[in-house]
Coordinates of N, CA, C and O in Angstrom, one line a residue:
M1 N -35.8 -52.9 3.7 CA -34.7 -51.7 2.8 C -33.2 -52.1 3.1 O -33.4 -51.8 1.8
A2 N -33.1 -52.3 3.8 CA -31.5 -53.2 4.1 C -31.4 -53.9 3.3 O -30.1 -53.8 3.2
N3 N -32.3 -55.0 3.7 CA -32.2 -56.1 2.4 C -32.0 -56.2 1.2 O -31.0 -56.4 0.3
A4 N -32.6 -55.0 0.6 CA -32.8 -54.9 -0.7 C -31.6 -54.1 -1.0 O -30.7 -54.3 -2.2
M5 N -31.0 -53.4 -0.5 CA -29.6 -52.3 -0.7 C -28.3 -53.4 -0.7 O -27.5 -53.5 -1.5
K6 N -28.5 -54.4 0.3 CA -27.5 -55.6 0.4 C -27.3 -56.2 -1.1 O -26.3 -56.3 -1.5
G7 N -28.5 -56.6 -1.5 CA -28.6 -57.3 -2.3 C -28.2 -56.4 -3.9 O -27.5 -57.2 -4.5
L8 N -28.5 -55.3 -4.1 CA -28.1 -54.2 -4.8 C -26.5 -54.4 -5.3 O -26.1 -54.8 -5.7
L9 N -26.0 -54.4 -4.1 CA -24.5 -54.2 -3.8 C -23.8 -55.3 -4.0 O -22.9 -55.6 -5.0
I10 N -25.0 -56.4 -3.1 CA -23.6 -57.6 -4.0 C -23.7 -58.0 -5.4 O -23.0 -58.4 -6.0
G11 N -24.7 -57.7 -5.6 CA -25.4 -58.0 -7.3 C -24.5 -57.0 -7.9 O -23.9 -57.8 -8.9
G12 N -24.6 -56.0 -7.9 CA -23.8 -55.4 -8.2 C -22.0 -55.4 -8.6 O -21.6 -55.4 -9.8
A13 N -21.6 -55.8 -7.0 CA -20.1 -56.5 -7.3 C -20.4 -57.8 -7.9 O -18.7 -57.8 -8.9
I14 N -21.0 -58.7 -8.0 CA -20.8 -59.9 -9.0 C -21.0 -59.4 -10.6 O -19.8 -60.4 -11.0
G15 N -21.7 -59.2 -10.5 CA -22.0 -58.2 -12.1 C -20.8 -57.7 -12.7 O -20.4 -57.9 -13.7
A16 N -19.9 -56.9 -12.0 CA -18.7 -55.9 -12.0 C -17.9 -56.9 -12.4 O -17.2 -57.1 -13.5
V17 N -17.7 -58.0 -11.3 CA -16.5 -58.9 -11.2 C -17.0 -59.7 -12.7 O -15.6 -59.9 -13.7
T18 N -17.9 -60.2 -13.2 CA -18.3 -61.1 -14.4 C -18.0 -60.4 -15.7 O -17.5 -61.1 -16.5
A19 N -17.9 -58.7 -15.6 CA -17.8 -58.2 -16.8 C -16.2 -58.2 -16.8 O -16.0 -57.9 -18.2
L20 N -16.0 -57.7 -15.9 CA -14.5 -57.9 -16.1 C -13.5 -59.1 -16.3 O -12.8 -59.2 -17.2
L21 N -14.0 -60.2 -16.0 CA -13.3 -61.3 -16.3 C -13.8 -62.1 -17.5 O -13.1 -62.8 -18.2
V22 N -14.9 -61.3 -17.9 CA -15.2 -61.9 -19.6 C -14.7 -61.4 -20.6 O -14.6 -61.6 -21.6
T23 N -14.3 -59.9 -20.5 CA -13.7 -59.1 -21.3 C -12.6 -59.7 -21.9 O -11.9 -59.9 -21.1
P24 N -11.9 -59.7 -22.9 CA -10.9 -60.0 -23.0 C -9.7 -58.7 -22.8 O -9.8 -57.6 -23.6
K25 N -9.0 -58.6 -21.7 CA -7.8 -57.8 -21.1 C -6.6 -58.6 -20.9 O -6.5 -60.0 -20.6
N26 N -5.7 -57.9 -20.9 CA -4.3 -58.7 -20.4 C -4.1 -58.7 -18.6 O -5.1 -57.4 -18.2
G27 N -3.3 -58.8 -18.0 CA -3.0 -59.3 -16.6 C -3.0 -57.8 -16.0 O -3.8 -57.5 -14.9
K28 N -2.3 -56.8 -16.5 CA -2.1 -55.6 -15.9 C -3.6 -54.8 -16.2 O -4.0 -53.9 -15.0
E29 N -3.8 -54.9 -17.0 CA -5.2 -54.2 -17.2 C -6.4 -54.5 -16.6 O -7.3 -53.8 -15.9
M30 N -6.3 -56.2 -16.4 CA -7.5 -56.6 -15.3 C -6.9 -55.9 -13.9 O -8.2 -55.5 -13.2
R31 N -6.2 -56.1 -13.5 CA -5.5 -55.8 -11.9 C -6.2 -54.7 -11.9 O -6.7 -53.8 -11.4
E32 N -6.1 -53.4 -13.0 CA -6.0 -52.0 -12.3 C -7.3 -52.4 -12.6 O -8.4 -51.0 -12.0
S33 N -8.1 -52.5 -13.6 CA -9.9 -52.6 -13.9 C -10.5 -53.1 -12.5 O -11.6 -52.4 -11.8
L34 N -10.1 -54.0 -11.6 CA -10.1 -54.4 -10.6 C -10.5 -53.7 -9.4 O -11.2 -53.4 -8.5
K35 N -9.0 -52.9 -9.4 CA -8.5 -51.9 -8.4 C -9.8 -51.3 -8.5 O -10.4 -50.8 -7.4
M36 N -10.2 -50.6 -9.5 CA -10.7 -48.9 -9.8 C -12.3 -49.9 -9.1 O -13.2 -48.8 -8.9
K37 N -12.4 -50.5 -9.6 CA -13.9 -51.2 -9.1 C -14.2 -51.4 -8.2 O -14.9 -51.1 -7.4
S38 N -13.2 -51.9 -7.3 CA -13.1 -52.2 -5.9 C -13.2 -50.7 -5.4 O -14.0 -50.9 -4.2
S39 N -12.6 -50.0 -5.5 CA -12.7 -48.8 -4.9 C -13.6 -48.1 -4.9 O -14.5 -47.2 -3.7
E40 N -14.7 -48.0 -5.9 CA -15.6 -47.5 -6.6 C -17.0 -48.2 -5.5 O -17.5 -47.2 -4.8
L41 N -16.8 -49.2 -5.5 CA -17.8 -50.1 -5.1 C -17.6 -50.1 -3.2 O -18.4 -49.6 -2.6
T42 N -16.3 -49.7 -3.0 CA -16.1 -49.5 -1.3 C -16.4 -48.0 -1.2 O -17.6 -48.0 0.5
A43 N -16.6 -47.1 -1.5 CA -16.6 -45.8 -1.7 C -18.2 -45.8 -1.5 O -18.5 -45.2 -0.8
S44 N -19.2 -46.6 -2.3 CA -20.3 -46.5 -2.3 C -20.7 -47.0 -1.1 O -21.8 -46.6 -0.4
A45 N -19.8 -48.3 -0.7 CA -20.4 -48.9 0.6 C -20.2 -47.8 1.6 O -21.4 -47.6 2.2
R46 N -19.1 -47.1 1.8 CA -19.0 -46.4 3.1 C -20.0 -45.1 2.6 O -20.9 -44.5 3.7
E47 N -20.6 -44.5 1.6 CA -21.6 -43.7 1.5 C -22.7 -44.1 1.4 O -23.2 -43.2 3.0
R48 N -23.1 -44.7 1.6 CA -24.7 -45.8 1.9 C -24.3 -46.2 3.6 O -25.7 -45.2 4.0
A49 N -23.4 -46.6 3.5 CA -23.2 -46.9 6.0 C -23.4 -45.6 6.4 O -23.9 -45.3 7.2
S50 N -22.9 -44.5 5.9 CA -22.8 -43.3 6.6 C -24.3 -42.9 6.5 O -24.9 -42.2 7.5
L51 N -24.7 -42.7 5.4 CA -26.4 -42.2 4.9 C -27.4 -43.2 6.4 O -27.7 -42.9 6.9
M52 N -27.0 -44.6 6.3 CA -27.5 -45.0 7.1 C -27.4 -45.0 8.7 O -28.5 -44.9 9.6
A53 N -26.4 -44.6 8.9 CA -26.2 -44.2 10.5 C -26.7 -42.6 10.6 O -27.0 -42.7 12.0
A54 N -26.6 -41.7 9.5 CA -27.2 -40.6 9.8 C -28.8 -41.1 10.1 O -29.1 -40.1 11.0
Q55 N -29.2 -41.6 9.3 CA -30.7 -41.9 9.6 C -31.1 -42.3 11.3 O -32.4 -42.5 11.6
A56 N -30.3 -43.7 11.5 CA -30.2 -44.4 12.3 C -30.4 -43.5 13.9 O -31.2 -43.2 14.6
A57 N -29.1 -42.4 13.4 CA -29.0 -41.0 14.7 C -30.5 -40.4 14.6 O -30.9 -40.2 15.7
D58 N -31.1 -39.9 13.5 CA -32.0 -39.4 13.8 C -33.4 -40.1 14.6 O -34.1 -39.3 15.2
K59 N -33.2 -41.1 14.1 CA -34.5 -42.1 14.9 C -34.2 -42.2 16.3 O -34.9 -42.4 16.8
A60 N -33.2 -42.5 16.5 CA -32.6 -42.9 17.9 C -33.3 -41.0 18.7 O -33.4 -40.8 19.6
A61 N -32.5 -39.9 18.1 CA -33.2 -38.7 18.6 C -34.4 -38.8 18.8 O -34.9 -38.0 20.1
A62 N -35.3 -39.2 17.9 CA -36.9 -39.1 17.8 C -37.5 -39.9 19.0 O -38.0 -39.7 19.6
A63 N -36.7 -41.0 19.0 CA -37.2 -41.8 20.0 C -36.9 -41.6 21.5 O -37.8 -41.5 22.6
R64 N -35.6 -41.1 21.7 CA -35.5 -40.1 23.3 C -36.0 -39.4 22.9 O -36.5 -39.1 24.6
E65 N -36.6 -38.2 22.3 CA -37.3 -37.1 22.4 C -38.4 -37.6 23.6 O -39.3 -37.3 23.9
R66 N -39.2 -38.9 22.1 CA -40.6 -39.5 23.0 C -40.6 -40.0 24.2 O -41.5 -40.0 25.1
V67 N -39.3 -40.9 24.4 CA -39.6 -41.6 25.9 C -39.3 -40.3 26.7 O -40.0 -40.4 27.9
N68 N -38.5 -39.3 26.6 CA -38.6 -38.1 27.4 C -40.1 -37.3 27.5 O -40.5 -37.4 29.2
E69 N -40.5 -37.4 26.7 CA -42.2 -36.7 26.8 C -42.8 -37.9 27.6 O -43.6 -37.4 27.9
F70 N -43.1 -39.2 27.5 CA -43.6 -39.8 27.8 C -43.3 -39.8 29.6 O -44.2 -40.0 30.5
G71 N -42.0 -39.7 29.5 CA -41.2 -39.7 31.0 C -42.5 -38.6 32.2 O -42.1 -38.6 33.2
K72 N -42.2 -37.5 31.5 CA -42.5 -36.4 32.2 C -44.0 -36.4 32.2 O -44.4 -35.4 33.3
V73 N -44.8 -36.8 31.4 CA -45.9 -36.9 31.5 C -46.6 -37.8 32.4 O -47.2 -37.7 33.8
A74 N -45.5 -39.0 33.1 CA -45.8 -40.0 33.5 C -45.4 -39.3 35.2 O -45.9 -39.5 36.2
A75 N -44.2 -38.5 35.1 CA -44.0 -37.5 36.7 C -44.8 -36.8 36.8 O -45.2 -36.9 38.1
E76 N -45.5 -36.3 36.2 CA -46.5 -35.5 36.2 C -47.9 -35.7 36.8 O -48.8 -35.7 37.8
K77 N -48.1 -37.2 36.3 CA -49.2 -37.9 36.6 C -48.8 -38.6 38.2 O -49.9 -38.4 38.9
V78 N -47.8 -39.1 38.8 CA -47.2 -39.4 39.7 C -47.4 -38.1 40.8 O -48.2 -38.6 42.1
A79 N -46.8 -37.0 40.0 CA -46.7 -35.9 41.4 C -48.3 -35.5 41.7 O -48.8 -35.5 42.8
T80 N -49.5 -35.8 40.3 CA -51.0 -35.7 40.6 C -51.2 -36.5 41.7 O -52.2 -35.8 42.5
A81 N -51.3 -37.5 41.6 CA -51.3 -38.4 42.3 C -51.4 -38.6 43.7 O -51.7 -38.5 44.8
A82 N -49.6 -38.3 43.7 CA -49.4 -37.8 45.1 C -49.7 -36.5 46.1 O -50.1 -36.9 47.2
E83 N -50.1 -35.6 45.1 CA -51.0 -34.6 45.8 C -52.2 -34.9 46.5 O -52.6 -34.6 47.1
S84 N -52.7 -35.4 45.4 CA -54.5 -35.8 45.5 C -54.3 -36.4 46.9 O -55.0 -36.7 47.9
T85 N -53.3 -37.9 46.8 CA -52.9 -38.9 48.2 C -53.2 -37.9 49.2 O -53.6 -38.5 50.6
A86 N -51.8 -37.0 49.2 CA -51.7 -36.2 50.3 C -53.1 -35.6 51.2 O -52.9 -35.2 52.3
G87 N -53.2 -35.0 50.0 CA -54.9 -34.1 50.2 C -55.7 -34.9 51.3 O -56.3 -34.6 52.1
V88 N -55.9 -36.4 51.1 CA -56.8 -37.5 51.2 C -56.5 -37.5 52.9 O -57.5 -37.3 53.5
F89 N -55.4 -38.1 52.6 CA -54.6 -38.5 54.3 C -54.9 -37.1 55.0 O -55.0 -36.9 56.3
Q90 N -54.6 -35.7 54.8 CA -54.8 -34.5 55.8 C -56.2 -34.4 55.8 O -56.4 -34.3 56.7
N91 N -57.0 -34.6 55.0 CA -58.5 -34.5 55.4 C -59.1 -35.7 56.1 O -59.4 -35.8 57.1
M92 N -58.3 -36.9 56.2 CA -58.4 -37.9 57.1 C -57.8 -37.5 58.4 O -58.4 -38.0 59.5
K93 N -56.6 -36.9 58.6 CA -56.2 -36.7 59.8 C -56.9 -35.5 60.5 O -56.9 -35.7 61.8
N94 N -57.1 -34.7 59.6 CA -58.2 -33.1 60.2 C -59.8 -34.0 60.6 O -60.0 -33.8 62.2
D95 N -60.0 -35.1 60.2 CA -61.3 -35.7 60.6 C -61.3 -35.9 61.7 O -62.0 -36.0 62.5
A96 N -60.1 -37.2 61.8 CA -59.9 -37.6 63.3 C -59.5 -37.2 64.1 O -59.7 -36.8 65.5
Q97 N -58.5 -36.2 64.2 CA -58.4 -34.6 65.1 C -59.8 -34.4 65.6 O -59.8 -33.7 66.9
A98 N -60.3 -33.5 64.7 CA -62.1 -33.4 65.3 C -62.8 -34.5 65.7 O -63.6 -34.1 66.7
D99 N -63.0 -35.7 65.6 CA -63.6 -36.5 66.2 C -62.8 -37.0 67.2 O -63.3 -37.0 68.4
Q100 N -61.6 -36.9 67.8 CA -61.0 -37.0 68.8 C -61.1 -35.8 69.9 O -61.7 -35.9 71.1
E101 N -60.9 -34.4 69.7 CA -61.2 -33.4 70.0 C -63.1 -33.5 70.4 O -63.3 -33.2 71.5
N102 N -64.2 -33.6 69.8 CA -65.7 -34.0 70.1 C -65.5 -35.0 71.0 O -66.4 -34.8 71.8
N103 N -64.8 -36.5 70.9 CA -64.9 -37.3 72.1 C -64.6 -36.8 73.4 O -64.9 -36.6 74.3
K104 N -63.7 -36.2 73.3 CA -62.8 -35.4 74.6 C -64.1 -34.5 75.0 O -63.9 -34.4 76.7
Q105 N -64.6 -33.6 74.7 CA -65.5 -32.5 75.1 C -66.6 -33.4 75.7 O -66.9 -33.2 76.3
T106 N -67.3 -34.5 74.7 CA -68.2 -35.4 74.9 C -67.8 -35.9 76.5 O -69.1 -36.2 77.0
L107 N -66.8 -36.7 76.8 CA -66.1 -37.8 78.0 C -66.1 -36.3 78.6 O -66.5 -36.6 80.3
G108 N -65.6 -35.3 78.9 CA -65.4 -34.4 79.7 C -67.0 -33.7 80.6 O -67.3 -33.7 81.8
S109 N -67.9 -33.8 79.7 CA -69.0 -33.5 80.0 C -70.0 -34.4 80.5 O -70.9 -34.0 81.4
S110 N -69.8 -35.2 80.3 CA -70.6 -37.0 81.0 C -70.5 -37.0 81.9 O -69.2 -37.1 82.5
P111 N -71.1 -37.3 82.9 CA -71.2 -37.9 84.2 C -70.6 -39.7 83.7 O -69.8 -39.9 84.9
S112 N -70.6 -40.1 83.0 CA -70.2 -41.2 82.9 C -68.5 -41.4 82.5 O -67.9 -42.5 82.9
A113 N -68.3 -39.9 82.1 CA -66.9 -40.0 81.6 C -65.8 -40.1 83.2 O -64.5 -41.1 82.8
S114 N -66.5 -39.7 83.7 CA -65.4 -39.8 85.0 C -65.5 -41.4 86.1 O -64.5 -41.2 86.2
S115 N -66.6 -41.8 85.7 CA -66.6 -43.2 86.1 C -65.8 -44.2 85.4 O -65.3 -44.9 85.9
S116 N -66.0 -43.9 84.1 CA -65.0 -44.7 83.2 C -63.6 -44.3 83.3 O -62.8 -45.2 83.4
T117 N -63.2 -43.3 83.5 CA -62.1 -42.8 83.8 C -61.2 -43.8 84.8 O -60.3 -44.2 85.1
S118 N -62.0 -43.4 86.3 CA -62.0 -44.2 87.6 C -61.7 -45.9 87.2 O -61.1 -46.2 88.0
T119 N -62.7 -46.2 86.5 CA -62.6 -47.6 86.2 C -61.2 -48.0 85.6 O -60.5 -49.1 86.0
G120 N -61.1 -47.6 84.3 CA -60.0 -47.4 83.9 C -58.5 -47.4 84.6 O -57.7 -48.2 84.3
S121 N -58.4 -46.7 85.3 CA -57.3 -46.2 86.3 C -57.2 -47.5 87.3 O -56.3 -47.7 87.9
S122 N -58.5 -48.2 87.7 CA -58.5 -48.5 89.0 C -58.0 -50.3 88.4 O -57.6 -51.1 89.1
T123 N -58.3 -50.4 86.8 CA -57.5 -51.9 86.1 C -56.2 -51.7 86.5 O -55.4 -52.8 85.9
G124 N -55.4 -50.6 86.2 CA -54.2 -50.6 85.8 C -53.7 -50.6 84.7 O -52.2 -50.3 84.6
T125 N -54.5 -50.4 83.7 CA -53.9 -50.4 82.2 C -53.4 -49.1 82.4 O -52.6 -48.8 81.7
G126 N -54.4 -48.0 82.7 CA -53.8 -46.8 82.6 C -54.3 -46.2 80.9 O -54.0 -45.1 80.7
T127 N -55.1 -46.6 80.5 CA -55.9 -46.5 79.1 C -57.4 -46.4 79.4 O -57.4 -46.9 79.6
A128 N -57.7 -45.0 78.3 CA -59.0 -45.2 78.8 C -59.8 -45.6 77.6 O -58.8 -45.5 76.4
T129 N -60.6 -46.0 77.1 CA -61.4 -46.8 76.1 C -62.4 -45.3 75.8 O -63.0 -44.8 76.6
P130 N -62.6 -45.8 74.4 CA -63.3 -44.6 73.8 C -64.9 -44.7 74.1 O -65.2 -46.2 74.3
S131 N -65.6 -43.6 74.3 CA -67.3 -44.3 75.0 C -67.8 -44.4 73.7 O -69.0 -45.3 74.1
H132 N -67.3 -44.6 72.3 CA -68.0 -45.2 71.4 C -68.1 -46.4 71.5 O -68.8 -47.2 70.7
A133 N -66.9 -47.3 71.8 CA -66.9 -48.6 71.8 C -68.0 -49.2 72.9 O -68.3 -50.4 72.1
Y134 N -68.6 -48.8 73.8 CA -69.4 -49.3 74.1 C -70.9 -49.2 74.4 O -71.7 -49.7 74.7
Q135 N -71.4 -48.2 73.1 CA -72.6 -47.7 72.7 C -73.3 -48.7 72.4 O -72.5 -49.4 71.1
S136 N -74.6 -49.1 72.5 CA -75.6 -50.1 71.9 C -76.2 -49.6 71.2 O -76.7 -48.5 71.0

């Protein structure tokens, strides 16, 4: 569309200049006529340019709105994923704590727990090995 408008303006200017040059006028009339046509073409070009600038501004505003909407949707999805992930990690932590409590209770009531604790301390490492590691 912009190329068609440029073509129209350029073609109009060429046609106007040709018409002015072909018609029989004296020098002063020719200069006045050229000035007037030049002013008309300049005004027309400015009007068209301002119209195109307004259209571009409208399209830019619409694009900005769409980008903002996409950004909000993306932010909501990220927040939802973060909440879901936090929930999964909290569940994993709770499960691990429950398993740890169960292991403590199992180790505390079993007779082999006292021997494994004493064995661990006699080696000098000071770390207790979980009971499920040696089960077969």
